[in-house]
């Protein structure tokens, strides 16, 4: 029986192409899916984020400056300090994904 099927496949090469297509399409889908979810947290350091410090220090306690400095130094996300005037335009046009504002 297997010999008969092999002979049939040799006589009809279009069936081989159809079978390969049936095998390759799910394989490409599976590889694409696995590549997209393989390491989601490993690439977070490339996400552009904006930090706006509007805090007014009170008698030696500059919490806004400290928090902003720690966020910019931390390399888990790409935090950049920006002035308040440029934050809405940067976030609006896709230059930054998040605008974090330290309130006054």
JSON list of N, CA, C and O in Angstrom, two decimals, residues 4-25:
[
{"chain": "A", "resi": 4, "resn": "UNK", "atom": "N", "xyz": [2.37, 1.86, -3.39]},
{"chain": "A", "resi": 4, "resn": "UNK", "atom": "CA", "xyz": [1.40, 2.43, -4.31]},
{"chain": "A", "resi": 4, "resn": "UNK", "atom": "C", "xyz": [1.27, 3.94, -4.12]},
{"chain": "A", "resi": 4, "resn": "UNK", "atom": "O", "xyz": [1.20, 4.70, -5.10]},
{"chain": "A", "resi": 5, "resn": "UNK", "atom": "N", "xyz": [1.27, 4.43, -2.89]},
{"chain": "A", "resi": 5, "resn": "UNK", "atom": "CA", "xyz": [1.16, 5.86, -2.60]},
{"chain": "A", "resi": 5, "resn": "UNK", "atom": "C", "xyz": [2.42, 6.61, -3.06]},
{"chain": "A", "resi": 5, "resn": "UNK", "atom": "O", "xyz": [2.33, 7.73, -3.57]},
{"chain": "A", "resi": 6, "resn": "UNK", "atom": "N", "xyz": [3.57, 6.02, -2.89]},
{"chain": "A", "resi": 6, "resn": "UNK", "atom": "CA", "xyz": [4.81, 6.65, -3.33]},
{"chain": "A", "resi": 6, "resn": "UNK", "atom": "C", "xyz": [4.82, 6.77, -4.86]},
{"chain": "A", "resi": 6, "resn": "UNK", "atom": "O", "xyz": [5.22, 7.80, -5.39]},
{"chain": "A", "resi": 7, "resn": "UNK", "atom": "N", "xyz": [4.37, 5.73, -5.54]},
{"chain": "A", "resi": 7, "resn": "UNK", "atom": "CA", "xyz": [4.28, 5.80, -7.00]},
{"chain": "A", "resi": 7, "resn": "UNK", "atom": "C", "xyz": [3.31, 6.89, -7.43]},
{"chain": "A", "resi": 7, "resn": "UNK", "atom": "O", "xyz": [3.57, 7.63, -8.40]},
{"chain": "A", "resi": 8, "resn": "UNK", "atom": "N", "xyz": [2.20, 7.00, -6.71]},
{"chain": "A", "resi": 8, "resn": "UNK", "atom": "CA", "xyz": [1.21, 8.03, -7.04]},
{"chain": "A", "resi": 8, "resn": "UNK", "atom": "C", "xyz": [1.81, 9.43, -6.87]},
{"chain": "A", "resi": 8, "resn": "UNK", "atom": "O", "xyz": [1.57, 10.31, -7.69]},
{"chain": "A", "resi": 9, "resn": "UNK", "atom": "N", "xyz": [2.57, 9.65, -5.81]},
{"chain": "A", "resi": 9, "resn": "UNK", "atom": "CA", "xyz": [3.20, 10.95, -5.57]},
{"chain": "A", "resi": 9, "resn": "UNK", "atom": "C", "xyz": [4.23, 11.28, -6.65]},
{"chain": "A", "resi": 9, "resn": "UNK", "atom": "O", "xyz": [4.38, 12.43, -7.04]},
{"chain": "A", "resi": 10, "resn": "UNK", "atom": "N", "xyz": [4.94, 10.27, -7.12]},
{"chain": "A", "resi": 10, "resn": "UNK", "atom": "CA", "xyz": [5.91, 10.50, -8.20]},
{"chain": "A", "resi": 10, "resn": "UNK", "atom": "C", "xyz": [5.21, 10.86, -9.51]},
{"chain": "A", "resi": 10, "resn": "UNK", "atom": "O", "xyz": [5.73, 11.64, -10.30]},
{"chain": "A", "resi": 11, "resn": "UNK", "atom": "N", "xyz": [4.04, 10.32, -9.72]},
{"chain": "A", "resi": 11, "resn": "UNK", "atom": "CA", "xyz": [3.30, 10.61, -10.95]},
{"chain": "A", "resi": 11, "resn": "UNK", "atom": "C", "xyz": [2.58, 11.96, -10.89]},
{"chain": "A", "resi": 11, "resn": "UNK", "atom": "O", "xyz": [2.30, 12.55, -11.92]},
{"chain": "A", "resi": 12, "resn": "UNK", "atom": "N", "xyz": [2.29, 12.46, -9.68]},
{"chain": "A", "resi": 12, "resn": "UNK", "atom": "CA", "xyz": [1.55, 13.71, -9.50]},
{"chain": "A", "resi": 12, "resn": "UNK", "atom": "C", "xyz": [2.36, 14.66, -8.58]},
{"chain": "A", "resi": 12, "resn": "UNK", "atom": "O", "xyz": [2.12, 14.71, -7.38]},
{"chain": "A", "resi": 13, "resn": "UNK", "atom": "N", "xyz": [3.29, 15.39, -9.16]},
{"chain": "A", "resi": 13, "resn": "UNK", "atom": "CA", "xyz": [4.12, 16.27, -8.32]},
{"chain": "A", "resi": 13, "resn": "UNK", "atom": "C", "xyz": [3.35, 17.44, -7.71]},
{"chain": "A", "resi": 13, "resn": "UNK", "atom": "O", "xyz": [3.79, 18.03, -6.73]},
{"chain": "A", "resi": 14, "resn": "UNK", "atom": "N", "xyz": [2.19, 17.79, -8.24]},
{"chain": "A", "resi": 14, "resn": "UNK", "atom": "CA", "xyz": [1.39, 18.87, -7.65]},
{"chain": "A", "resi": 14, "resn": "UNK", "atom": "C", "xyz": [0.92, 18.50, -6.25]},
{"chain": "A", "resi": 14, "resn": "UNK", "atom": "O", "xyz": [0.79, 19.36, -5.37]},
{"chain": "A", "resi": 15, "resn": "UNK", "atom": "N", "xyz": [0.68, 17.23, -6.02]},
{"chain": "A", "resi": 15, "resn": "UNK", "atom": "CA", "xyz": [0.24, 16.78, -4.69]},
{"chain": "A", "resi": 15, "resn": "UNK", "atom": "C", "xyz": [1.36, 16.99, -3.67]},
{"chain": "A", "resi": 15, "resn": "UNK", "atom": "O", "xyz": [1.11, 17.39, -2.53]},
{"chain": "A", "resi": 16, "resn": "UNK", "atom": "N", "xyz": [2.60, 16.79, -4.10]},
{"chain": "A", "resi": 16, "resn": "UNK", "atom": "CA", "xyz": [3.74, 17.01, -3.20]},
{"chain": "A", "resi": 16, "resn": "UNK", "atom": "C", "xyz": [3.82, 18.49, -2.83]},
{"chain": "A", "resi": 16, "resn": "UNK", "atom": "O", "xyz": [4.03, 18.83, -1.66]},
{"chain": "A", "resi": 17, "resn": "UNK", "atom": "N", "xyz": [3.61, 19.36, -3.79]},
{"chain": "A", "resi": 17, "resn": "UNK", "atom": "CA", "xyz": [3.65, 20.80, -3.50]},
{"chain": "A", "resi": 17, "resn": "UNK", "atom": "C", "xyz": [2.52, 21.20, -2.55]},
{"chain": "A", "resi": 17, "resn": "UNK", "atom": "O", "xyz": [2.71, 22.02, -1.66]},
{"chain": "A", "resi": 18, "resn": "UNK", "atom": "N", "xyz": [1.36, 20.63, -2.73]},
{"chain": "A", "resi": 18, "resn": "UNK", "atom": "CA", "xyz": [0.23, 20.93, -1.85]},
{"chain": "A", "resi": 18, "resn": "UNK", "atom": "C", "xyz": [0.54, 20.45, -0.43]},
{"chain": "A", "resi": 18, "resn": "UNK", "atom": "O", "xyz": [0.31, 21.18, 0.55]},
{"chain": "A", "resi": 19, "resn": "UNK", "atom": "N", "xyz": [1.08, 19.25, -0.29]},
{"chain": "A", "resi": 19, "resn": "UNK", "atom": "CA", "xyz": [1.42, 18.73, 1.03]},
{"chain": "A", "resi": 19, "resn": "UNK", "atom": "C", "xyz": [2.51, 19.58, 1.70]},
{"chain": "A", "resi": 19, "resn": "UNK", "atom": "O", "xyz": [2.46, 19.83, 2.91]},
{"chain": "A", "resi": 20, "resn": "UNK", "atom": "N", "xyz": [3.50, 20.02, 0.92]},
{"chain": "A", "resi": 20, "resn": "UNK", "atom": "CA", "xyz": [4.53, 20.90, 1.49]},
{"chain": "A", "resi": 20, "resn": "UNK", "atom": "C", "xyz": [3.94, 22.23, 1.93]},
{"chain": "A", "resi": 20, "resn": "UNK", "atom": "O", "xyz": [4.32, 22.76, 2.98]},
{"chain": "A", "resi": 21, "resn": "UNK", "atom": "N", "xyz": [3.01, 22.76, 1.17]},
{"chain": "A", "resi": 21, "resn": "UNK", "atom": "CA", "xyz": [2.34, 24.01, 1.57]},
{"chain": "A", "resi": 21, "resn": "UNK", "atom": "C", "xyz": [1.55, 23.82, 2.86]},
{"chain": "A", "resi": 21, "resn": "UNK", "atom": "O", "xyz": [1.55, 24.69, 3.73]},
{"chain": "A", "resi": 22, "resn": "UNK", "atom": "N", "xyz": [0.88, 22.69, 2.98]},
{"chain": "A", "resi": 22, "resn": "UNK", "atom": "CA", "xyz": [0.12, 22.40, 4.20]},
{"chain": "A", "resi": 22, "resn": "UNK", "atom": "C", "xyz": [1.05, 22.29, 5.40]},
{"chain": "A", "resi": 22, "resn": "UNK", "atom": "O", "xyz": [0.69, 22.67, 6.52]},
{"chain": "A", "resi": 23, "resn": "UNK", "atom": "N", "xyz": [2.26, 21.82, 5.20]},
{"chain": "A", "resi": 23, "resn": "UNK", "atom": "CA", "xyz": [3.22, 21.70, 6.29]},
{"chain": "A", "resi": 23, "resn": "UNK", "atom": "C", "xyz": [3.95, 23.01, 6.58]},
{"chain": "A", "resi": 23, "resn": "UNK", "atom": "O", "xyz": [4.23, 23.33, 7.73]},
{"chain": "A", "resi": 24, "resn": "UNK", "atom": "N", "xyz": [4.25, 23.79, 5.56]},
{"chain": "A", "resi": 24, "resn": "UNK", "atom": "CA", "xyz": [5.08, 24.99, 5.72]},
{"chain": "A", "resi": 24, "resn": "UNK", "atom": "C", "xyz": [4.29, 26.16, 6.32]},
{"chain": "A", "resi": 24, "resn": "UNK", "atom": "O", "xyz": [4.83, 26.90, 7.16]},
{"chain": "A", "resi": 25, "resn": "UNK", "atom": "N", "xyz": [3.05, 26.35, 5.93]},
{"chain": "A", "resi": 25, "resn": "UNK", "atom": "CA", "xyz": [2.27, 27.49, 6.42]},
{"chain": "A", "resi": 25, "resn": "UNK", "atom": "C", "xyz": [2.13, 27.47, 7.95]},
{"chain": "A", "resi": 25, "resn": "UNK", "atom": "O", "xyz": [2.42, 28.47, 8.61]}
]
